[in-house]
Amino acid sequence: MGQQLSPFDAQFLNFETVTNLAHIAGLTILDPSDAPGGTINREHLVTLLRGRLHLAPPLRRRLVGVPLGLDHPYWAEDREVDFDYHVRELALPPPGDDHKLAEQVARLHGRALDRRRPLWELYVIQGVAGGLVALYTKVHHAAIDGVTGVEVMAALMDFESRPCDAPAAEPPKPDEAATAPGPLEMTVRGVTRVLDNPLALLRFLADAVPRLDEMPVISQVSGAGLVSRLIRGIGVRGIGAERLPGLPRMPVPRTPLSGPVSQHRRFAFGTLPLDEIKHVKNAFGRTVNDVVLTLCAAALRRWLAKRDELPRLPLVVGIPISTRGRSPGGGPANEVIPAITTLPTHLADPLDRLRAVGDSMTLVKERFSAAPATWLIEFSQAMPAALNALAARSGFRLASRRAPAMNLLISNVPGPQIPLYVCGARVVAQYPISVITDVSGGINITVFSYDGRVDFGIIADRDMVPDVWDLIDYLRDALDELMKLAG
């Protein structure tokens, strides 16, 4: 039987609007010079997908809604995927440079996925400068998180230039394919879940009150931190809440990145050497993630100062943390939790910024190791499915107009440190592309490490950040500055 979306996964469907899109993507740059025939085209990708689609289950699933919206949707398996729809090919106009490629990707990323079909699309982009070929692949966040996305892409890649034979899989028989329950069964299950919601609400309150100080929007309410500290202090729950380290209050400053986003996107990408980042990390006793966040802080500080918009307070940044193997309530697709911390854009000295980032991340890790923050998962479970979409969209409108939940999102996903190949073509770079929303801010910086590189993908609202490429240059300058200090 088809698997039901967890309440947490369903949230990515619920908050989605024309402007708040909820798919994540990757831009893969390929060098086809060693591929058979020296080229890669749509037909090659379709052949590869036909042989390996069984290794990437999210690409075979489509949504089936529950009558009257009484419960969260189910995944049903498509026995035959329409590759004519899902895999497309286009070419860049000359000269096909990075800016032309980014403009095309931004247009594709600003289009919603069709919920009547499996929630993914793949574009083969020809005409990239230097004889390269690009693949733009997007999948809905309800189906995958960042780590799952890496696993899906890995199913289509090889460790050698000669494509290996994937384990064979026979097409499922009609009675074996994963199908959603019938309308009557789905309705009965939905009614049962509604009746169980009061208990879920009580569980949510018990888990959430000690953690009010880490919830976006709610943590900005006067007294929220005091209440959570008092509850932890008296140990109401008695199951670890009193051990949680306290968080400082993190007021979210208004910046040009705050407010409702439009449907239109800008995209920029770039690469920094992993060995240089590791050199800085080793010189100052920090982590790779600390250095990456410090580079982002330096780039954003410079960008804001250029507009005379630099706040005197640090920015507040959302950082997804993986709960794989730890989260008791994580869904089959998304096993991440949102953490918020400060980004020291207010500090002028680069080493002060690095130390501040390290201290902030240490506090986040201590809090997470004491008890994973599952409040968002529990909130999703406590809310009746029929009200989830309304609550999500109303909350987005409130947060974007009254008090920003955060200034931006930054995500760092580790990848393989060996070369990979697609249809015999070497993967030169893998740039991640994520989500911007009214609540999370008008820019998202996502980082992926691959084969000695650290690849940055920056997606932004077209009007809020018209000069997104400047940030790529600022990241390089920031690393040069730290390298000089590290000797």
CSV table of N, CA and C in Angstrom, one decimal, residues 108-222:
chain,number,residue,atom,x,y,z
A,108,LEU,N,13.7,28.5,-14.5
A,108,LEU,CA,13.2,27.2,-14.3
A,108,LEU,C,12.8,27.0,-12.8
A,109,HIS,N,13.7,27.5,-11.9
A,109,HIS,CA,13.4,27.3,-10.5
A,109,HIS,C,12.2,28.1,-10.0
A,110,GLY,N,11.8,29.1,-10.7
A,110,GLY,CA,10.6,29.9,-10.3
A,110,GLY,C,9.3,29.3,-10.8
A,111,ARG,N,9.3,28.1,-11.4
A,111,ARG,CA,8.1,27.5,-11.8
A,111,ARG,C,7.7,26.3,-10.9
A,112,ALA,N,6.5,26.3,-10.5
A,112,ALA,CA,6.0,25.2,-9.6
A,112,ALA,C,5.9,23.9,-10.3
A,113,LEU,N,6.1,22.8,-9.6
A,113,LEU,CA,5.9,21.5,-10.1
A,113,LEU,C,4.4,21.1,-10.2
A,114,ASP,N,4.1,20.3,-11.2
A,114,ASP,CA,2.7,19.8,-11.4
A,114,ASP,C,2.4,18.7,-10.4
A,115,ARG,N,1.5,18.9,-9.5
A,115,ARG,CA,1.1,18.0,-8.4
A,115,ARG,C,0.4,16.8,-9.0
A,116,ARG,N,-0.1,16.8,-10.2
A,116,ARG,CA,-0.8,15.6,-10.8
A,116,ARG,C,0.2,14.6,-11.2
A,117,ARG,N,1.5,14.9,-11.2
A,117,ARG,CA,2.5,14.0,-11.7
A,117,ARG,C,3.6,13.7,-10.6
A,118,PRO,N,4.5,12.8,-10.8
A,118,PRO,CA,5.6,12.7,-9.8
A,118,PRO,C,6.3,14.0,-9.8
A,119,LEU,N,6.7,14.4,-8.6
A,119,LEU,CA,7.1,15.8,-8.3
A,119,LEU,C,8.6,16.0,-8.6
A,120,TRP,N,8.9,15.9,-9.9
A,120,TRP,CA,10.3,16.1,-10.3
A,120,TRP,C,10.4,16.5,-11.8
A,121,GLU,N,11.4,17.2,-12.2
A,121,GLU,CA,11.7,17.5,-13.6
A,121,GLU,C,13.2,17.6,-13.7
A,122,LEU,N,13.7,17.2,-14.9
A,122,LEU,CA,15.1,17.2,-15.2
A,122,LEU,C,15.3,17.9,-16.6
A,123,TYR,N,16.2,18.8,-16.6
A,123,TYR,CA,16.5,19.6,-17.9
A,123,TYR,C,18.0,19.3,-18.3
A,124,VAL,N,18.2,18.9,-19.5
A,124,VAL,CA,19.5,18.8,-20.1
A,124,VAL,C,19.8,20.1,-20.8
A,125,ILE,N,20.8,20.9,-20.4
A,125,ILE,CA,21.1,22.2,-20.9
A,125,ILE,C,22.3,22.1,-21.7
A,126,GLN,N,22.2,22.3,-23.1
A,126,GLN,CA,23.3,22.3,-24.0
A,126,GLN,C,23.8,23.7,-24.2
A,127,GLY,N,25.0,23.9,-24.8
A,127,GLY,CA,25.5,25.2,-25.2
A,127,GLY,C,26.2,25.9,-24.0
A,128,VAL,N,26.6,25.1,-23.0
A,128,VAL,CA,27.4,25.7,-21.9
A,128,VAL,C,28.8,25.9,-22.4
A,129,ALA,N,29.4,27.1,-22.0
A,129,ALA,CA,30.7,27.5,-22.5
A,129,ALA,C,31.7,26.4,-22.1
A,130,GLY,N,32.7,26.2,-23.0
A,130,GLY,CA,33.8,25.2,-22.7
A,130,GLY,C,33.4,23.8,-23.2
A,131,GLY,N,32.3,23.7,-23.9
A,131,GLY,CA,31.9,22.4,-24.4
A,131,GLY,C,31.2,21.6,-23.3
A,132,LEU,N,30.8,22.2,-22.2
A,132,LEU,CA,30.2,21.5,-21.1
A,132,LEU,C,28.7,21.3,-21.3
A,133,VAL,N,28.1,20.4,-20.5
A,133,VAL,CA,26.7,20.2,-20.5
A,133,VAL,C,26.2,20.3,-19.0
A,134,ALA,N,25.0,20.9,-18.8
A,134,ALA,CA,24.5,21.1,-17.5
A,134,ALA,C,23.2,20.3,-17.3
A,135,LEU,N,23.0,19.8,-16.1
A,135,LEU,CA,21.7,19.1,-15.8
A,135,LEU,C,21.1,19.9,-14.7
A,136,TYR,N,19.9,20.4,-14.8
A,136,TYR,CA,19.1,21.0,-13.7
A,136,TYR,C,18.0,20.0,-13.3
A,137,THR,N,18.1,19.6,-12.1
A,137,THR,CA,17.1,18.6,-11.6
A,137,THR,C,16.4,19.2,-10.4
A,138,LYS,N,15.1,19.2,-10.4
A,138,LYS,CA,14.4,19.7,-9.2
A,138,LYS,C,13.4,18.7,-8.8
A,139,VAL,N,13.2,18.6,-7.4
A,139,VAL,CA,12.3,17.6,-6.8
A,139,VAL,C,11.6,18.4,-5.7
A,140,HIS,N,10.4,18.1,-5.4
A,140,HIS,CA,9.6,18.7,-4.4
A,140,HIS,C,10.2,18.4,-3.0
A,141,HIS,N,10.2,19.3,-2.1
A,141,HIS,CA,10.7,19.1,-0.7
A,141,HIS,C,9.9,18.1,0.1
A,142,ALA,N,8.6,18.0,-0.3
A,142,ALA,CA,7.8,17.0,0.4
A,142,ALA,C,8.3,15.6,0.1
A,143,ALA,N,9.0,15.4,-1.0
A,143,ALA,CA,9.5,14.0,-1.4
A,143,ALA,C,10.9,13.8,-0.9
A,144,ILE,N,11.8,14.8,-0.7
A,144,ILE,CA,13.2,14.6,-0.3
A,144,ILE,C,13.6,15.8,0.5
A,145,ASP,N,14.7,15.5,1.3
A,145,ASP,CA,15.4,16.6,2.0
A,145,ASP,C,16.8,16.6,1.3
A,146,GLY,N,17.7,17.5,1.8
A,146,GLY,CA,19.0,17.6,1.2
A,146,GLY,C,19.8,16.3,1.1
A,147,VAL,N,19.8,15.6,2.2
A,147,VAL,CA,20.5,14.3,2.2
A,147,VAL,C,19.9,13.3,1.3
A,148,THR,N,18.6,13.2,1.3
A,148,THR,CA,17.9,12.3,0.4
A,148,THR,C,18.1,12.6,-1.1
A,149,GLY,N,18.2,13.9,-1.3
A,149,GLY,CA,18.4,14.4,-2.7
A,149,GLY,C,19.8,13.9,-3.2
A,150,VAL,N,20.8,14.0,-2.3
A,150,VAL,CA,22.1,13.5,-2.7
A,150,VAL,C,22.0,12.0,-3.0
A,151,GLU,N,21.2,11.2,-2.2
A,151,GLU,CA,21.1,9.8,-2.4
A,151,GLU,C,20.4,9.5,-3.8
A,152,VAL,N,19.4,10.3,-4.1
A,152,VAL,CA,18.7,10.1,-5.4
A,152,VAL,C,19.7,10.4,-6.6
A,153,MET,N,20.5,11.5,-6.5
A,153,MET,CA,21.4,11.8,-7.5
A,153,MET,C,22.5,10.7,-7.6
A,154,ALA,N,22.9,10.2,-6.5
A,154,ALA,CA,23.9,9.1,-6.5
A,154,ALA,C,23.4,7.9,-7.2
A,155,ALA,N,22.1,7.6,-7.2
A,155,ALA,CA,21.6,6.4,-7.9
A,155,ALA,C,21.8,6.6,-9.4
A,156,LEU,N,22.0,7.8,-9.9
A,156,LEU,CA,22.1,8.1,-11.3
A,156,LEU,C,23.6,8.2,-11.7
A,157,MET,N,24.5,8.2,-10.8
A,157,MET,CA,25.9,8.5,-11.0
A,157,MET,C,26.7,7.2,-10.8
A,158,ASP,N,27.9,7.3,-11.4
A,158,ASP,CA,28.9,6.1,-11.3
A,158,ASP,C,30.2,6.6,-10.8
A,159,PHE,N,31.0,5.7,-10.2
A,159,PHE,CA,32.3,6.0,-9.7
A,159,PHE,C,33.4,6.0,-10.8
A,160,GLU,N,33.0,5.4,-12.0
A,160,GLU,CA,33.9,5.3,-13.1
A,160,GLU,C,33.3,5.9,-14.4
A,161,SER,N,34.1,6.3,-15.4
A,161,SER,CA,33.6,6.8,-16.6
A,161,SER,C,32.8,5.8,-17.4
A,162,ARG,N,33.1,4.6,-17.2
A,162,ARG,CA,32.3,3.6,-17.9
A,162,ARG,C,31.1,3.2,-17.1
A,163,PRO,N,29.9,3.5,-17.6
A,163,PRO,CA,28.6,3.3,-16.8
A,163,PRO,C,28.5,1.9,-16.4
A,164,CYS,N,28.2,1.6,-15.1
A,164,CYS,CA,28.1,0.3,-14.6
A,164,CYS,C,26.6,-0.1,-14.8
A,165,ASP,N,26.4,-1.4,-14.8
A,165,ASP,CA,25.0,-2.0,-14.9
A,165,ASP,C,24.4,-1.9,-13.5
A,166,ALA,N,23.2,-1.3,-13.5
A,166,ALA,CA,22.5,-1.2,-12.2
A,166,ALA,C,21.8,-2.5,-12.0
A,167,PRO,N,21.5,-2.8,-10.7
A,167,PRO,CA,20.8,-4.1,-10.4
A,167,PRO,C,19.4,-4.0,-11.1
A,168,ALA,N,19.1,-5.1,-11.8
A,168,ALA,CA,17.9,-5.2,-12.6
A,168,ALA,C,16.7,-5.2,-11.6
A,169,ALA,N,15.6,-4.7,-12.2
A,169,ALA,CA,14.4,-4.6,-11.4
A,169,ALA,C,13.2,-4.8,-12.4
A,170,GLU,N,12.4,-5.8,-12.2
A,170,GLU,CA,11.2,-6.0,-13.0
A,170,GLU,C,10.1,-5.0,-12.7
A,171,PRO,N,9.4,-4.5,-13.7
A,171,PRO,CA,8.3,-3.6,-13.4
A,171,PRO,C,7.3,-4.3,-12.5
A,172,PRO,N,6.8,-3.5,-11.5
A,172,PRO,CA,5.8,-4.1,-10.5
A,172,PRO,C,4.6,-4.6,-11.2
A,173,LYS,N,4.0,-5.7,-10.8
A,173,LYS,CA,2.7,-6.2,-11.3
A,173,LYS,C,1.6,-5.3,-10.7
A,174,PRO,N,0.5,-5.3,-11.4
A,174,PRO,CA,-0.6,-4.4,-11.0
A,174,PRO,C,-1.0,-4.6,-9.5
A,175,ASP,N,-0.9,-5.8,-9.0
A,175,ASP,CA,-1.3,-6.0,-7.6
A,175,ASP,C,-0.2,-5.8,-6.6
A,176,GLU,N,1.1,-5.5,-7.1
A,176,GLU,CA,2.2,-5.3,-6.3
A,176,GLU,C,2.6,-3.9,-6.2
A,177,ALA,N,2.2,-3.0,-7.1
A,177,ALA,CA,2.6,-1.6,-7.1
A,177,ALA,C,2.0,-0.9,-5.9
A,178,ALA,N,2.7,0.0,-5.3
A,178,ALA,CA,2.3,0.8,-4.2
A,178,ALA,C,1.1,1.7,-4.6
A,179,THR,N,0.0,1.4,-4.1
A,179,THR,CA,-1.2,2.3,-4.4
A,179,THR,C,-1.8,2.9,-3.1
A,180,ALA,N,-2.5,4.0,-3.3
A,180,ALA,CA,-3.1,4.6,-2.1
A,180,ALA,C,-4.3,3.8,-1.7
A,181,PRO,N,-4.8,3.9,-0.5
A,181,PRO,CA,-6.0,3.3,-0.1
A,181,PRO,C,-7.2,3.9,-0.9
A,182,GLY,N,-8.3,3.2,-0.9
A,182,GLY,CA,-9.5,3.7,-1.5
A,182,GLY,C,-10.1,4.9,-0.8
A,183,PRO,N,-11.0,5.7,-1.4
A,183,PRO,CA,-11.5,6.9,-0.8
A,183,PRO,C,-12.2,6.6,0.5
A,184,LEU,N,-12.9,5.5,0.7
A,184,LEU,CA,-13.6,5.2,1.9
A,184,LEU,C,-12.6,5.0,3.0
A,185,GLU,N,-11.6,4.1,2.8
A,185,GLU,CA,-10.6,3.9,3.8
A,185,GLU,C,-9.8,5.1,4.2
A,186,MET,N,-9.5,6.0,3.2
A,186,MET,CA,-8.8,7.2,3.5
A,186,MET,C,-9.7,8.1,4.4
A,187,THR,N,-11.0,8.1,4.1
A,187,THR,CA,-11.9,9.0,4.9
A,187,THR,C,-11.9,8.5,6.3
A,188,VAL,N,-12.1,7.2,6.5
A,188,VAL,CA,-12.1,6.6,7.9
A,188,VAL,C,-10.9,6.9,8.6
A,189,ARG,N,-9.7,6.8,8.0
A,189,ARG,CA,-8.5,7.0,8.7
A,189,ARG,C,-8.4,8.5,9.0
A,190,GLY,N,-8.8,9.4,8.1
A,190,GLY,CA,-8.8,10.8,8.4
A,190,GLY,C,-9.7,11.2,9.6
A,191,VAL,N,-10.8,10.6,9.7
A,191,VAL,CA,-11.7,10.9,10.8
A,191,VAL,C,-11.1,10.4,12.1
A,192,THR,N,-10.5,9.3,12.1
A,192,THR,CA,-9.8,8.7,13.3
A,192,THR,C,-8.7,9.7,13.7
A,193,ARG,N,-7.9,10.2,12.8
A,193,ARG,CA,-6.8,11.1,13.1
A,193,ARG,C,-7.3,12.4,13.7
A,194,VAL,N,-8.5,12.9,13.2
A,194,VAL,CA,-9.1,14.1,13.8
A,194,VAL,C,-9.4,13.9,15.2
A,195,LEU,N,-10.0,12.7,15.5
A,195,LEU,CA,-10.4,12.4,16.9
A,195,LEU,C,-9.2,12.3,17.8
A,196,ASP,N,-8.1,11.9,17.3
A,196,ASP,CA,-6.9,11.7,18.1
A,196,ASP,C,-6.1,13.0,18.3
A,197,ASN,N,-6.5,14.1,17.6
A,197,ASN,CA,-5.8,15.3,17.7
A,197,ASN,C,-5.6,16.0,19.0
A,198,PRO,N,-6.7,15.9,19.9
A,198,PRO,CA,-6.5,16.5,21.2
A,198,PRO,C,-5.3,15.9,22.0
A,199,LEU,N,-5.1,14.6,21.9
A,199,LEU,CA,-3.9,14.0,22.5
A,199,LEU,C,-2.6,14.4,21.9
A,200,ALA,N,-2.6,14.6,20.6
A,200,ALA,CA,-1.4,15.1,19.9
A,200,ALA,C,-1.1,16.5,20.3
A,201,LEU,N,-2.2,17.3,20.5
A,201,LEU,CA,-2.0,18.7,21.0
A,201,LEU,C,-1.3,18.7,22.3
A,202,LEU,N,-1.8,17.9,23.2
A,202,LEU,CA,-1.2,17.8,24.6
A,202,LEU,C,0.3,17.4,24.5
A,203,ARG,N,0.6,16.4,23.7
A,203,ARG,CA,2.0,16.0,23.5
A,203,ARG,C,2.8,17.2,23.0
A,204,PHE,N,2.3,17.9,22.0
A,204,PHE,CA,3.0,19.0,21.5
A,204,PHE,C,3.3,20.1,22.5
A,205,LEU,N,2.3,20.4,23.3
A,205,LEU,CA,2.5,21.4,24.3
A,205,LEU,C,3.5,21.0,25.4
A,206,ALA,N,3.5,19.8,25.7
A,206,ALA,CA,4.5,19.3,26.7
A,206,ALA,C,5.9,19.4,26.2
A,207,ASP,N,6.1,19.1,24.9
A,207,ASP,CA,7.4,19.1,24.3
A,207,ASP,C,7.8,20.6,23.9
A,208,ALA,N,6.9,21.4,23.5
A,208,ALA,CA,7.2,22.7,22.9
A,208,ALA,C,7.5,23.8,23.9
A,209,VAL,N,6.8,23.8,25.1
A,209,VAL,CA,6.9,24.9,26.0
A,209,VAL,C,8.3,25.1,26.5
A,210,PRO,N,9.1,24.1,26.8
A,210,PRO,CA,10.5,24.3,27.2
A,210,PRO,C,11.4,24.8,26.1
A,211,ARG,N,10.9,24.8,24.8
A,211,ARG,CA,11.7,25.2,23.7
A,211,ARG,C,11.2,26.4,23.0
A,212,LEU,N,10.4,27.2,23.7
A,212,LEU,CA,9.8,28.4,23.0
A,212,LEU,C,10.9,29.3,22.5
A,213,ASP,N,12.1,29.3,23.2
A,213,ASP,CA,13.2,30.2,22.8
A,213,ASP,C,13.9,29.9,21.5
A,214,GLU,N,13.6,28.7,20.9
A,214,GLU,CA,14.2,28.4,19.7
A,214,GLU,C,13.2,28.4,18.5
A,215,MET,N,12.0,28.7,18.7
A,215,MET,CA,11.0,28.7,17.7
A,215,MET,C,10.9,30.0,16.9
A,216,PRO,N,11.1,30.0,15.6
A,216,PRO,CA,11.0,31.2,14.9
A,216,PRO,C,9.7,31.9,15.1
A,217,VAL,N,9.7,33.2,15.1
A,217,VAL,CA,8.5,34.1,15.4
A,217,VAL,C,8.1,34.1,16.9
A,218,ILE,N,7.8,32.9,17.4
A,218,ILE,CA,7.4,32.8,18.8
A,218,ILE,C,8.5,33.3,19.7
A,219,SER,N,9.8,32.9,19.4
A,219,SER,CA,10.9,33.4,20.2
A,219,SER,C,11.1,34.9,20.3
A,220,GLN,N,10.5,35.6,19.3
A,220,GLN,CA,10.5,37.0,19.3
A,220,GLN,C,9.5,37.7,20.2
A,221,VAL,N,8.5,36.9,20.7
A,221,VAL,CA,7.5,37.5,21.6
A,221,VAL,C,8.1,37.7,23.0
A,222,SER,N,7.9,38.9,23.5
A,222,SER,CA,8.4,39.2,24.8
A,222,SER,C,8.0,38.2,25.9
